[in-house]
Short mmCIF file of C-alpha atoms in Angstrom, two decimals:
data_model
loop_
_atom_site.label_atom_id
_atom_site.label_comp_id
_atom_site.label_asym_id
_atom_site.label_seq_id
_atom_site.Cartn_x
_atom_site.Cartn_y
_atom_site.Cartn_z
CA MET C 1 -38.21 10.31 35.58
CA VAL C 2 -36.53 13.58 34.59
CA GLY C 3 -33.83 13.00 37.18
CA VAL C 4 -33.17 9.51 35.83
CA ILE C 5 -32.91 10.85 32.27
CA ASP C 6 -30.56 13.63 33.36
CA GLU C 7 -28.34 11.09 35.10
CA ALA C 8 -28.24 8.90 31.98
CA GLN C 9 -27.40 11.92 29.83
CA LEU C 10 -24.60 12.77 32.23
CA PHE C 11 -23.05 9.30 32.00
CA TYR C 12 -23.83 8.77 28.31
CA PRO C 13 -23.65 12.06 26.38
CA LEU C 14 -24.37 11.82 22.67
CA GLY C 15 -21.42 10.33 20.83
CA THR C 16 -20.34 8.08 23.72
CA ARG C 17 -19.00 4.73 22.61
CA ILE C 18 -20.37 1.52 24.10
CA LYS C 19 -19.63 -2.19 23.79
CA ILE C 20 -21.80 -5.26 24.39
CA ALA C 21 -20.02 -8.59 23.88
CA ASN C 22 -18.03 -8.00 20.67
CA ASN C 23 -20.35 -5.34 19.29
CA TYR C 24 -19.39 -1.65 19.32
CA GLY C 25 -21.84 1.23 18.97
CA THR C 26 -22.37 4.96 19.43
CA VAL C 27 -24.96 6.62 21.65
CA LYS C 28 -27.26 8.68 19.42
CA TYR C 29 -30.22 9.24 21.76
CA VAL C 30 -30.91 9.30 25.51
CA GLY C 31 -34.49 9.44 26.81
CA GLU C 32 -37.90 7.88 26.80
CA VAL C 33 -39.44 5.75 24.07
CA ASN C 34 -43.18 5.87 23.44
CA GLY C 35 -44.95 2.84 24.82
CA HIS C 36 -42.00 1.76 26.95
CA CYS C 37 -41.24 2.86 30.50
CA GLY C 38 -37.92 4.15 31.75
CA THR C 39 -34.84 5.60 30.08
CA TRP C 40 -33.38 4.15 26.90
CA LEU C 41 -30.18 4.61 24.95
CA GLY C 42 -30.51 4.80 21.16
CA ILE C 43 -27.48 3.06 19.66
CA GLU C 44 -26.04 3.10 16.15
CA TRP C 45 -24.02 -0.09 15.82
CA ASP C 46 -20.78 -0.27 13.84
CA ASP C 47 -22.12 -3.50 12.37
CA GLY C 48 -25.00 -2.31 10.21
CA LEU C 49 -26.79 -5.66 10.61
CA ARG C 50 -26.66 -5.67 14.41
CA GLY C 51 -29.71 -3.42 14.94
CA LYS C 52 -33.40 -3.52 14.07
CA HIS C 53 -34.19 -0.10 12.58
CA ASN C 54 -32.70 3.25 11.48
CA GLY C 55 -33.69 5.24 14.56
CA MET C 56 -37.40 5.50 13.72
CA VAL C 57 -39.86 3.45 15.79
CA ASP C 58 -43.64 3.43 15.37
CA GLY C 59 -43.46 6.41 13.06
CA LYS C 60 -41.40 8.60 15.41
CA ARG C 61 -37.84 9.64 14.61
CA TYR C 62 -35.52 9.36 17.64
CA PHE C 63 -32.19 9.38 15.82
CA GLN C 64 -30.75 8.64 12.36
CA THR C 65 -28.38 5.86 11.32
CA GLN C 66 -26.38 5.57 8.11
CA LEU C 67 -27.64 2.04 7.42
CA PRO C 68 -31.29 0.92 7.66
CA THR C 69 -30.74 -1.78 10.29
CA ALA C 70 -27.92 -0.25 12.36
CA GLY C 71 -30.10 1.15 15.18
CA SER C 72 -31.60 -0.27 18.35
CA PHE C 73 -32.53 0.73 21.92
CA ILE C 74 -30.91 -0.69 25.03
CA ARG C 75 -31.20 -0.07 28.76
CA PRO C 76 -28.26 1.78 30.38
CA GLY C 77 -28.00 -0.97 32.97
CA LYS C 78 -27.05 -3.46 30.29
CA LEU C 79 -23.67 -1.78 29.81
CA GLY C 80 -20.58 -2.81 31.71
CA PRO C 81 -18.13 -0.48 33.48
CA CYS C 82 -15.58 1.67 31.63
CA ALA C 83 -11.95 2.14 32.61
CA THR C 84 -9.10 4.62 32.42
CA LEU C 85 -5.99 4.06 30.36
CA GLU C 86 -3.97 4.14 33.57
CA ASP C 87 -5.99 1.31 35.14
CA GLU C 88 -5.88 -0.91 32.05
CA ALA C 89 -2.17 -0.32 31.51
CA ARG C 90 -1.35 -1.20 35.11
CA GLU C 91 -3.58 -4.27 34.92
CA ARG C 92 -1.89 -5.48 31.76
CA TYR C 93 1.73 -4.62 32.48
CA SER C 94 2.37 -4.52 36.22
CA ASN C 95 2.65 -8.29 36.72
CA TYR C 96 5.65 -10.00 35.13
CA ASP C 97 4.96 -13.29 33.35
CA SER C 98 7.23 -14.46 30.54
CA LYS C 99 4.37 -16.62 29.23
CA ASN C 100 2.09 -13.61 28.87
CA VAL C 101 4.05 -11.10 26.83
CA ASP C 102 1.66 -8.59 25.30
CA THR C 103 0.54 -10.20 22.05
CA SER C 104 -1.25 -7.01 21.05
CA LEU C 105 2.14 -5.33 20.60
CA ILE C 106 3.11 -8.18 18.30
CA ARG C 107 -0.07 -7.56 16.31
CA GLU C 108 0.81 -3.87 16.23
CA ALA C 109 4.23 -4.71 14.80
CA GLN C 110 2.63 -6.99 12.21
CA ALA C 111 0.30 -4.23 11.10
CA SER C 112 3.02 -1.62 10.85
CA MET C 113 5.20 -3.98 8.81
CA GLN C 114 2.27 -5.28 6.73
CA ALA C 115 3.56 -8.74 7.52
CA SER C 116 1.64 -11.94 8.14
CA LEU C 117 4.41 -13.38 10.33
CA PHE C 118 6.42 -11.62 12.98
CA GLU C 119 9.17 -13.32 14.89
CA VAL C 120 9.86 -11.94 18.37
CA VAL C 121 13.34 -12.49 19.71
CA GLY C 122 13.98 -12.24 23.44
CA MET C 123 10.44 -12.71 24.76
CA ASP C 124 11.64 -12.98 28.33
CA LYS C 125 13.57 -9.72 28.06
CA ILE C 126 10.49 -7.95 26.67
CA ALA C 127 8.29 -9.34 29.44
CA ARG C 128 10.71 -8.17 32.12
CA LYS C 129 10.76 -4.70 30.61
CA GLN C 130 6.97 -4.64 30.51
CA SER C 131 6.85 -5.53 34.20
CA LYS C 132 8.67 -2.28 35.06
CA PHE C 133 5.77 0.07 34.54
CA GLU C 134 7.67 3.36 34.67
CA GLN C 135 10.18 2.15 32.05
CA LEU C 136 7.61 1.16 29.44
CA SER C 137 8.20 2.59 25.98
CA GLU C 138 5.34 0.72 24.28
CA VAL C 139 1.84 0.06 25.65
CA SER C 140 -1.20 -1.58 24.05
CA VAL C 141 -4.65 -1.69 25.66
CA ASP C 142 -6.61 -2.57 22.55
CA GLU C 143 -10.05 -4.14 22.96
CA THR C 144 -10.51 -2.78 26.48
CA PRO C 145 -13.27 -0.45 27.81
CA VAL C 146 -10.92 2.56 28.07
CA ASN C 147 -12.71 5.90 27.71
CA ALA C 148 -10.60 8.20 29.89
CA ALA C 149 -6.95 8.96 30.51
CA GLY C 150 -6.40 8.65 34.24
CA TYR C 151 -3.05 9.62 35.75
CA LEU C 152 -0.30 8.82 33.25
CA LYS C 153 2.69 10.76 34.55
CA ASP C 154 4.41 7.50 35.53
CA LEU C 155 4.57 6.53 31.83
CA SER C 156 7.13 9.23 31.13
CA GLN C 157 9.15 6.97 28.77
CA LEU C 158 6.20 5.95 26.59
CA THR C 159 6.74 6.45 22.83
CA THR C 160 4.17 4.07 21.30
CA LEU C 161 0.54 3.67 22.39
CA ASN C 162 -2.19 1.43 20.98
CA VAL C 163 -5.73 2.35 22.10
CA SER C 164 -7.51 0.79 19.12
CA HIS C 165 -10.89 -0.93 19.64
CA THR C 166 -11.52 0.97 22.87
CA LEU C 167 -14.34 3.31 23.92
CA ILE C 168 -12.49 6.59 23.33
CA TRP C 169 -14.97 8.82 21.51
CA ASN C 170 -13.70 12.41 21.31
CA TRP C 171 -10.50 14.34 20.86
CA GLU C 172 -10.68 15.87 24.34
CA ILE C 173 -10.06 12.38 25.74
CA VAL C 174 -7.19 11.83 23.32
CA ALA C 175 -5.67 15.20 24.24
CA SER C 176 -5.90 14.37 27.96
CA ILE C 177 -3.78 11.31 27.18
CA THR C 178 -1.17 12.82 24.87
CA GLN C 179 -0.52 15.91 26.97
CA GLN C 180 0.62 13.65 29.83
CA LEU C 181 3.02 11.69 27.59
CA PRO C 182 5.72 14.08 26.35
CA LEU C 183 7.74 11.41 24.49
CA LEU C 184 4.77 9.83 22.72
CA ASN C 185 5.28 9.87 18.94
CA SER C 186 3.13 6.95 17.68
CA LEU C 187 -0.60 6.68 18.48
CA ASN C 188 -2.99 3.99 17.22
CA LEU C 189 -6.65 5.05 17.44
CA GLY C 190 -7.89 2.49 14.92
CA SER C 191 -11.46 1.17 15.02
CA ASN C 192 -12.69 3.97 17.28
CA ARG C 193 -15.37 6.49 16.33
CA LEU C 194 -14.32 10.02 17.25
CA LEU C 195 -16.56 13.08 17.10
CA LEU C 196 -15.47 15.65 14.55
CA PRO C 197 -13.56 18.44 16.32
CA THR C 198 -14.97 21.97 16.03
CA ASP C 199 -12.76 24.91 15.04
CA LYS C 200 -12.74 25.99 18.69
CA GLN C 201 -11.62 22.54 19.81
CA VAL C 202 -8.90 22.50 17.16
CA ASN C 203 -7.46 25.74 18.51
CA GLU C 204 -7.63 24.53 22.10
CA LEU C 205 -6.39 20.96 21.60
CA ALA C 206 -3.79 21.19 18.81
CA PRO C 207 -0.87 21.94 21.20
CA SER C 208 -1.50 18.58 22.91
CA PHE C 209 -0.59 16.73 19.71
CA SER C 210 2.46 18.69 18.57
CA HIS C 211 4.90 15.91 19.53
CA LEU C 212 3.09 13.15 17.61
CA LYS C 213 4.69 11.79 14.42
CA HIS C 214 2.54 8.75 13.57
CA ILE C 215 -1.24 8.40 13.88
CA ASN C 216 -3.38 5.40 12.90
CA LEU C 217 -7.06 6.19 12.19
CA GLY C 218 -7.83 3.00 10.32
CA ASN C 219 -11.46 1.87 10.29
CA CYS C 220 -12.64 4.96 12.17
CA GLY C 221 -15.81 5.46 10.17
CA PHE C 222 -14.62 8.30 7.93
CA THR C 223 -16.71 8.63 4.76
CA ASP C 224 -16.03 12.29 3.89
CA TRP C 225 -12.54 13.57 3.07
CA GLN C 226 -13.54 16.98 4.41
CA ASP C 227 -13.90 15.39 7.86
CA VAL C 228 -10.39 13.98 7.54
CA MET C 229 -9.01 17.42 6.67
CA GLN C 230 -10.89 19.04 9.56
CA THR C 231 -9.49 16.44 11.97
CA ALA C 232 -5.98 16.85 10.55
CA LEU C 233 -5.96 20.46 11.75
CA LEU C 234 -5.29 19.00 15.20
CA TRP C 235 -1.90 17.66 14.11
CA PRO C 236 -0.75 19.64 11.02
CA ASP C 237 2.86 18.40 11.20
CA ILE C 238 2.15 14.68 11.39
CA GLU C 239 4.65 12.57 9.41
CA SER C 240 2.75 9.28 9.03
CA LEU C 241 -1.02 8.81 8.77
CA SER C 242 -2.97 5.56 8.36
CA LEU C 243 -6.53 5.83 7.06
CA GLN C 244 -6.99 2.24 5.92
CA GLU C 245 -10.48 0.73 5.75
CA ASN C 246 -12.33 4.06 5.76
CA ALA C 247 -14.87 4.46 2.95
CA LEU C 248 -13.20 7.45 1.27
CA SER C 249 -14.10 7.15 -2.41
CA GLN C 250 -13.77 10.90 -3.05
CA LEU C 251 -10.76 13.06 -2.16
CA ALA C 252 -9.95 16.77 -2.47
CA GLU C 253 -6.80 18.84 -2.73
CA VAL C 254 -5.44 19.77 0.68
CA ASP C 255 -4.11 23.12 1.87
CA CYS C 256 -0.55 22.15 2.77
CA LYS C 257 -0.07 25.41 4.62
CA LYS C 258 -2.61 24.21 7.17
CA ILE C 259 -2.32 20.41 7.21
CA PHE C 260 0.05 17.64 6.09
CA ARG C 261 2.95 20.07 6.15
CA GLN C 262 5.46 17.29 6.86
CA LEU C 263 3.48 14.20 5.83
CA ARG C 264 5.81 11.47 4.51
CA GLU C 265 3.68 8.32 4.66
CA LEU C 266 -0.02 7.90 3.87
CA ASP C 267 -1.89 4.59 4.08
CA LEU C 268 -5.13 4.47 2.06
CA HIS C 269 -5.53 0.76 1.51
CA ARG C 270 -9.08 -0.60 1.34
CA THR C 271 -10.62 2.86 1.18
CA LYS C 272 -12.75 2.35 -1.97
CA LEU C 273 -10.57 4.73 -4.02
CA MET C 274 -11.42 3.13 -7.36
CA ASP C 275 -10.72 6.24 -9.45
CA PHE C 276 -7.03 7.17 -9.73
CA ASP C 277 -8.06 10.72 -10.61
CA GLN C 278 -9.00 11.06 -6.95
CA VAL C 279 -5.51 9.97 -5.90
CA CYS C 280 -4.00 12.64 -8.15
CA LYS C 281 -5.69 15.28 -5.98
CA LEU C 282 -3.06 14.51 -3.34
CA GLY C 283 -0.23 15.37 -5.74
CA ASN C 284 0.43 18.74 -4.11
CA ILE C 285 1.63 17.11 -0.85
CA SER C 286 5.26 17.78 -1.72
CA THR C 287 6.72 15.88 1.27
CA LEU C 288 4.84 12.60 0.62
CA SER C 289 7.31 9.79 -0.06
CA VAL C 290 5.28 6.61 0.65
CA LEU C 291 1.71 5.98 -0.56
CA ASN C 292 -0.23 2.77 0.09
CA LEU C 293 -3.21 2.08 -2.20
CA ILE C 294 -3.52 -1.69 -1.70
CA GLU C 295 -6.84 -3.38 -2.53
CA ASN C 296 -8.88 -0.41 -3.74
CA GLY C 297 -10.40 -1.74 -6.96
CA ILE C 298 -8.30 0.57 -9.19
CA GLU C 299 -8.54 -0.64 -12.79
CA GLN C 300 -6.66 2.07 -14.67
CA LEU C 301 -3.90 4.57 -13.92
CA GLN C 302 -4.19 7.94 -15.61
CA LEU C 303 -1.96 10.85 -14.66
CA PRO C 304 -2.08 14.34 -16.17
CA ASP C 305 -0.46 14.75 -19.57
CA CYS C 306 3.11 15.94 -19.95
CA GLU C 307 5.85 15.91 -22.57
CA PRO C 308 7.52 12.51 -23.17
CA HIS C 309 10.89 13.74 -21.92
CA ALA C 310 9.46 15.59 -18.89
CA LYS C 311 8.17 14.68 -15.43
CA LEU C 312 5.06 15.96 -13.69
CA ASN C 313 5.16 18.75 -11.15
CA MET C 314 3.26 16.63 -8.61
CA PHE C 315 4.09 13.96 -6.03
CA LEU C 316 7.52 15.56 -6.01
CA SER C 317 8.90 13.32 -3.23
CA LEU C 318 6.95 10.11 -3.87
CA GLU C 319 9.47 7.24 -3.91
CA GLN C 320 7.33 4.26 -2.95
CA LEU C 321 3.88 3.30 -4.27
CA SER C 322 1.93 0.18 -3.27
CA LEU C 323 -0.72 -1.02 -5.73
CA MET C 324 -1.07 -4.65 -4.64
CA GLN C 325 -4.43 -6.39 -5.18
CA ASN C 326 -5.81 -3.81 -7.63
CA PRO C 327 -7.32 -5.17 -10.90
CA ILE C 328 -5.26 -2.93 -13.20
CA TRP C 329 -6.08 -4.34 -16.61
CA ASN C 330 -3.30 -2.83 -18.77
CA GLU C 331 0.11 -3.09 -17.12
CA THR C 332 1.99 -1.55 -20.04
CA GLU C 333 -0.11 1.62 -19.98
CA ALA C 334 0.00 1.78 -16.19
CA PHE C 335 3.80 1.60 -16.03
CA ASN C 336 4.09 4.19 -18.80
CA GLU C 337 1.92 6.55 -16.72
CA LEU C 338 3.98 5.93 -13.57
CA ASP C 339 7.12 6.99 -15.43
CA LYS C 340 5.72 10.53 -15.23
CA LEU C 341 6.36 10.60 -11.47
CA PRO C 342 9.64 12.41 -10.79
CA GLN C 343 11.02 10.28 -7.92
CA LEU C 344 9.35 6.84 -8.08
CA LYS C 345 11.90 4.19 -7.06
CA ARG C 346 9.95 1.40 -5.34
CA LEU C 347 6.76 -0.21 -6.61
CA ASN C 348 4.57 -2.96 -5.17
CA LYS C 349 2.05 -4.51 -7.53
CA THR C 350 0.27 -7.82 -8.08
CA PRO C 351 0.79 -9.25 -11.59
CA HIS C 352 -2.17 -9.27 -13.97
CA LEU C 353 -4.09 -12.55 -14.06
CA LYS C 354 -2.77 -13.23 -17.58
CA SER C 355 0.76 -12.29 -16.61
CA ASN C 356 3.32 -13.40 -14.04
CA PHE C 357 5.94 -11.71 -11.91
CA ASP C 358 8.78 -12.08 -14.42
CA GLU C 359 6.77 -10.50 -17.25
CA MET C 360 5.49 -7.72 -15.00
CA PHE C 361 8.99 -7.11 -13.67
CA SER C 362 10.39 -6.78 -17.19
CA LYS C 363 7.64 -4.36 -18.29
CA ALA C 364 7.96 -2.20 -15.21
CA VAL C 365 11.75 -1.97 -15.33
CA ALA C 366 11.77 -1.10 -19.03
CA SER C 367 8.99 1.48 -18.69
CA ILE C 368 9.86 3.29 -15.44
CA ALA C 369 13.31 4.79 -15.83
CA GLY C 370 14.09 5.34 -12.14
CA LEU C 371 12.64 2.11 -10.74
CA GLN C 372 15.01 0.37 -8.31
CA VAL C 373 12.81 -2.14 -6.49
CA ILE C 374 9.61 -3.99 -7.41
CA ASN C 375 7.88 -6.17 -4.84
CA LYS C 376 11.07 -6.10 -2.73
CA ALA C 377 13.15 -7.45 -5.65
CA LYS C 378 16.05 -5.13 -6.43
CA VAL C 379 16.61 -4.27 -10.08
CA THR C 380 20.15 -5.12 -11.16
CA ALA C 381 21.96 -3.37 -14.00
CA GLU C 382 21.89 -6.61 -15.97
CA GLU C 383 18.13 -7.02 -15.49
CA ARG C 384 17.56 -3.45 -16.62
CA ARG C 385 19.63 -4.01 -19.76
CA GLY C 386 17.66 -7.14 -20.57
CA ALA C 387 14.29 -5.47 -20.02
CA GLU C 388 15.25 -2.43 -22.06
CA TYR C 389 16.65 -4.64 -24.80
CA ASP C 390 13.33 -6.52 -25.05
CA ILE C 391 11.28 -3.34 -25.38
CA TRP C 392 13.87 -1.92 -27.79
CA LYS C 393 13.20 -4.85 -30.15
CA LYS C 394 9.47 -5.13 -29.48
CA TYR C 395 8.57 -1.62 -30.64
CA ALA C 396 11.23 -1.26 -33.35
CA LEU C 397 8.74 -1.38 -36.24
CA ASP C 398 6.33 1.07 -34.56
CA TRP C 399 9.22 3.44 -33.89
CA LEU C 400 10.45 3.26 -37.48
CA GLN C 401 6.98 3.93 -38.88
CA ALA C 402 6.58 6.90 -36.51
CA THR C 403 9.93 8.39 -37.56
CA LYS C 404 8.86 8.17 -41.22
CA SER C 405 5.46 9.75 -40.49
CA GLY C 406 6.80 13.00 -39.09
CA ALA C 407 7.39 14.83 -35.80
CA ASP C 408 3.79 14.63 -34.56
CA ALA C 409 3.61 10.88 -35.04
CA LEU C 410 6.97 10.38 -33.32
CA ARG C 411 5.85 12.56 -30.43
CA GLU C 412 2.71 10.46 -29.99
CA PHE C 413 4.81 7.30 -30.09
CA TYR C 414 7.06 8.62 -27.33
CA LYS C 415 4.02 9.60 -25.25
CA LYS C 416 2.82 5.98 -25.39
CA HIS C 417 6.35 4.64 -24.78
CA ARG C 418 8.01 7.28 -22.62
CA SER C 419 11.20 5.35 -21.93
CA TYR C 420 11.89 4.50 -25.58
CA LEU C 421 13.75 7.71 -26.42
CA GLN C 422 16.17 7.11 -23.58
CA ILE C 423 16.60 3.49 -24.70
CA VAL C 424 17.34 4.59 -28.29
CA ASN C 425 19.87 7.12 -26.99
CA LYS C 426 21.50 4.34 -24.97
CA TYR C 427 21.55 1.49 -27.51
CA GLY C 428 21.16 3.24 -30.84
CA SER C 429 18.60 2.82 -33.61
CA PRO C 430 16.56 -0.41 -33.48
CA ALA C 431 16.05 -0.28 -37.27
CA ASP C 432 18.15 -3.43 -37.73
CA PHE C 433 15.37 -5.48 -36.21
CA VAL C 434 12.65 -4.20 -38.52
CA PRO C 435 13.52 -6.31 -41.61
CA ARG C 436 13.45 -9.41 -39.44
CA ILE C 437 10.01 -8.54 -38.20
CA GLN C 438 8.72 -7.68 -41.65
CA ALA C 439 10.30 -10.56 -43.57
CA LYS C 440 8.87 -13.25 -41.30
CA PRO C 441 11.67 -15.74 -42.15
CA SER C 442 11.62 -19.46 -41.55
CA ASN C 443 10.36 -20.77 -38.26
CA LEU C 444 13.82 -22.29 -37.85
CA ILE C 445 16.79 -20.21 -36.77
CA LYS C 446 20.47 -21.16 -36.70
CA VAL C 447 22.13 -20.45 -33.36
CA HIS C 448 25.63 -21.04 -32.03
CA ILE C 449 25.57 -22.99 -28.77
CA GLN C 450 28.86 -22.57 -26.92
CA HIS C 451 30.29 -24.23 -23.81
CA ARG C 452 31.86 -21.39 -21.82
CA LYS C 453 34.55 -23.50 -20.17
CA THR C 454 35.73 -25.57 -23.14
CA GLY C 455 34.86 -23.14 -25.91
CA GLU C 456 33.26 -25.96 -27.91
CA VAL C 457 30.61 -24.64 -30.32
CA TRP C 458 27.61 -26.47 -31.74
CA GLU C 459 25.75 -24.89 -34.64
CA LYS C 460 22.14 -25.97 -34.56
CA LYS C 461 18.89 -25.03 -36.30
CA VAL C 462 16.09 -24.89 -33.77
CA PRO C 463 12.44 -23.75 -33.91
CA ARG C 464 11.79 -20.22 -32.80
CA MET C 465 9.05 -21.57 -30.53
CA ILE C 466 11.27 -24.12 -28.79
CA THR C 467 11.16 -23.71 -25.01
CA VAL C 468 14.24 -23.00 -22.94
CA GLN C 469 13.61 -26.28 -21.10
CA THR C 470 13.67 -28.29 -24.32
CA LEU C 471 16.85 -26.54 -25.46
CA GLN C 472 18.46 -27.35 -22.09
CA GLY C 473 17.67 -31.01 -22.73
CA LEU C 474 19.25 -30.88 -26.21
CA VAL C 475 22.37 -29.22 -24.78
CA MET C 476 22.74 -31.87 -22.06
CA LYS C 477 22.40 -34.66 -24.63
CA ARG C 478 24.75 -33.13 -27.24
CA PHE C 479 27.48 -32.22 -24.74
CA ARG C 480 26.89 -35.30 -22.58
CA LEU C 481 26.29 -33.30 -19.43
CA THR C 482 25.21 -34.91 -16.15
CA GLY C 483 24.05 -33.47 -12.88
CA GLU C 484 22.48 -30.03 -12.69
CA ILE C 485 20.56 -28.60 -15.64
CA PRO C 486 22.70 -25.96 -17.40
CA GLN C 487 21.68 -22.31 -17.13
CA LEU C 488 21.45 -20.58 -20.51
CA CYS C 489 21.95 -17.03 -21.72
CA TYR C 490 22.46 -15.55 -25.16
CA ILE C 491 24.46 -12.83 -26.89
CA ASP C 492 22.86 -10.89 -29.72
CA ALA C 493 24.94 -11.22 -32.88
CA LYS C 494 24.61 -7.53 -33.78
CA HIS C 495 24.90 -6.18 -30.25
CA PRO C 496 27.39 -8.44 -28.44
CA GLU C 497 27.58 -6.13 -25.42
CA LEU C 498 24.09 -7.26 -24.41
CA VAL C 499 23.75 -10.56 -22.54
CA VAL C 500 20.21 -11.82 -21.86
CA HIS C 501 19.65 -14.62 -19.35
CA LEU C 502 17.04 -17.24 -20.29
CA GLU C 503 15.75 -17.54 -16.72
CA ASN C 504 12.23 -18.86 -17.33
CA ASN C 505 12.54 -22.34 -18.82
CA ALA C 506 8.84 -22.38 -19.76
CA LYS C 507 9.31 -19.48 -22.20
CA THR C 508 10.28 -19.82 -25.85
CA LEU C 509 13.33 -18.48 -27.66
CA ASP C 510 10.97 -16.20 -29.57
CA PHE C 511 9.80 -14.72 -26.25
CA TYR C 512 13.41 -13.79 -25.49
CA SER C 513 13.88 -12.41 -29.06
CA VAL C 514 16.62 -14.89 -29.97
CA GLN C 515 17.44 -14.40 -33.67
CA GLU C 516 19.47 -16.01 -36.44
CA HIS C 517 23.21 -16.36 -35.63
CA ASP C 518 22.82 -15.38 -31.96
CA THR C 519 25.08 -17.26 -29.54
CA VAL C 520 23.65 -19.31 -26.66
CA LEU C 521 26.11 -19.75 -23.79
CA PHE C 522 26.08 -22.38 -21.03
CA GLU C 523 28.36 -23.70 -18.33
#
């Protein structure tokens, strides 16, 4: 029996990855089980509901699982054969068939673009290229039983490799792959479980990863940020790192002299980072320009305090931030906090349930001075003027009261509305709007409605709460227009250089701050 156990331990050392049907697991024990003959493998399944226990059977502890029902025992003979990367790559790519272009590479492109649809042009050309094994630049063997490198020297042109959902289980295997592929720069190891490298292994293996630029470790079972930092010692100059779907609720400041020295992109979506204070611990990564925090349950953004006219000395290169699918409850406060970031230009965010894209867009543009793109929509100079004009009017009374209350009160006002000082410097004092707000005049306002082409003007008293759509109907009737519904905009009577487009026909004139004697233009 000892010889049988030794043989099993040789083929299945602790940490080995196995797969039965669609279920992946890790070998945690090799040996006998009381009351049962023969050799058994103790498995911790990735699916915590797949097993029957936590590694303890009949009062005896054989191994330990993270979840109470993630463990079970199986016979070694139940497992199928493993394969080398070389064998699986040749099997998948050596035979040309234009009807069987590698769909896994399409999925890889979808994931990298965060797109639900991906159109491939020139399928036949791609298939022909794939059939020439030595010329391959991209290879995917995901969901195969690969657990070794094999001979890979023929793949000398390979730059992108997907070995996600395989049976690779330690960094020695990964190093044996990368050291044979000198042009490899992008490596997807997602949904594998890799043993934590020791300091000795880091020193020995790090040279094998020096040419890598992009690594995907999504859904690799990380729960401790310290383990991520230990692993990152293997590739300290990586430029892009994906850690999506790892349960990393707590972070820690990194030593950028040892790791993340050139990190530009970091993907942390679905990592259970609900506290933005944890995210701030990454602020010393001075090269980071793109940060993905999609779907993390973040409810509030709070950055360190700084003077209203200043920027923070953190996230010095961060230009793009993705906050989609986070239940941030106060958009105004969140955008005011984001204005503290010195280089933020592109923002992705889902509107609040009680808001919509147009309202969120206006708030973000007015609050974040350097914002250029939100949800892929470019901010035009006209849209920025309109957004700033709205906030200029909205907080006019608060600003006036703060100026009368002294320097401390004004400073607190500017801390809550960081962009307002710049807006006042641009457009002047908003004090003219305060009497209007205080006086609460009639619900009717007189506006001048002018046809741009003919110059004809119609003076009309309308309710402040009239919708743009209703006003469009009145205009069509009064000017006897047919065909397309006229698009409206208005010029403020006291600030004629500002033109505000009434783009949302469900909103009221009051929403757009239309006041007495303003001019509504249409074509």
